[in-house]
Amino acid sequence: TIENGYNRSIGFSGNYAKCAGVMCVETQKKYRTKSEAMRDVGIKSDSAFYKALDNPNRTCGGYHWITYYESQK
């Protein structure tokens, strides 16, 4: 299904999506972990980051954040 502009399940017949990390929507920069993203941007509050993650109406550190997925078989 597609939620907030990204695909949670990619493909059919046994292809599943694997969480690969988080991505800043504005810069398109991908991070392997939430901690890495928070450190790079200077975010101190993990609760604020988690509230903004995958929520198109919220930002954290001045950016929008999404979980990104890669297909796997």
Tab-separated table of C-alpha atoms in Angstrom:
chain	number	residue	atom	x	y	z
A	1	THR	CA	0.000	0.000	0.000
A	2	ILE	CA	1.078	3.559	-0.536
A	3	GLU	CA	1.039	5.859	2.469
A	4	ASN	CA	2.399	9.404	2.663
A	5	GLY	CA	3.976	9.096	-0.781
A	6	TYR	CA	6.040	5.943	-0.278
A	7	ASN	CA	5.406	2.284	-0.948
A	8	ARG	CA	5.195	-0.033	2.087
A	9	SER	CA	4.978	-3.245	0.078
A	10	ILE	CA	6.786	-3.493	-3.210
A	11	GLY	CA	5.911	-6.062	-5.823
A	12	PHE	CA	3.818	-9.206	-5.788
A	13	SER	CA	4.128	-12.971	-5.240
A	14	GLY	CA	6.602	-13.117	-2.383
A	15	ASN	CA	8.368	-9.787	-2.803
A	16	TYR	CA	8.326	-7.920	0.482
A	17	ALA	CA	9.640	-4.538	1.491
A	18	LYS	CA	12.537	-4.337	3.929
A	19	CYS	CA	13.021	-1.217	6.008
A	20	ALA	CA	16.305	0.311	4.872
A	21	GLY	CA	16.420	3.448	7.019
A	22	VAL	CA	15.100	6.991	7.083
A	23	MET	CA	15.237	9.721	4.476
A	24	CYS	CA	14.990	13.500	4.628
A	25	VAL	CA	12.297	14.495	2.140
A	26	GLU	CA	13.773	17.913	1.328
A	27	THR	CA	17.373	16.827	0.740
A	28	GLN	CA	16.631	13.236	-0.377
A	29	LYS	CA	19.554	12.146	1.839
A	30	LYS	CA	19.199	8.593	3.147
A	31	TYR	CA	20.394	7.387	6.531
A	32	ARG	CA	20.746	3.789	7.683
A	33	THR	CA	19.538	4.608	11.197
A	34	LYS	CA	17.372	7.198	12.883
A	35	SER	CA	20.238	8.023	15.253
A	36	GLU	CA	22.550	8.772	12.326
A	37	ALA	CA	19.980	11.157	10.805
A	38	MET	CA	19.386	12.912	14.121
A	39	ARG	CA	23.125	13.324	14.738
A	40	ASP	CA	23.773	14.684	11.215
A	41	VAL	CA	21.039	17.328	11.423
A	42	GLY	CA	21.599	18.155	15.109
A	43	ILE	CA	18.277	16.898	16.461
A	44	LYS	CA	18.401	16.369	20.223
A	45	SER	CA	14.851	15.160	20.927
A	46	ASP	CA	14.200	11.616	19.789
A	47	SER	CA	10.518	11.920	20.712
A	48	ALA	CA	10.126	14.911	18.369
A	49	PHE	CA	11.864	12.956	15.603
A	50	TYR	CA	9.601	9.925	16.043
A	51	LYS	CA	6.495	12.155	15.988
A	52	ALA	CA	7.635	13.746	12.715
A	53	LEU	CA	8.692	10.465	11.091
A	54	ASP	CA	6.203	9.438	8.375
A	55	ASN	CA	3.925	12.357	9.265
A	56	PRO	CA	3.656	14.816	6.352
A	57	ASN	CA	2.216	17.513	8.630
A	58	ARG	CA	5.168	17.593	11.053
A	59	THR	CA	8.820	18.491	10.778
A	60	CYS	CA	11.827	17.966	12.993
A	61	GLY	CA	15.023	19.959	12.619
A	62	GLY	CA	13.218	21.902	9.886
A	63	TYR	CA	12.779	18.820	7.690
A	64	HIS	CA	10.177	16.183	6.878
A	65	TRP	CA	11.223	12.562	7.456
A	66	ILE	CA	10.064	9.233	6.029
A	67	THR	CA	10.998	5.596	6.477
A	68	TYR	CA	12.231	4.186	3.181
A	69	TYR	CA	12.013	0.599	2.047
A	70	GLU	CA	13.845	-1.640	-0.384
A	71	SER	CA	12.303	-4.663	-2.023
A	72	GLN	CA	13.615	-8.074	-1.120
A	73	LYS	CA	12.739	-11.590	-2.223
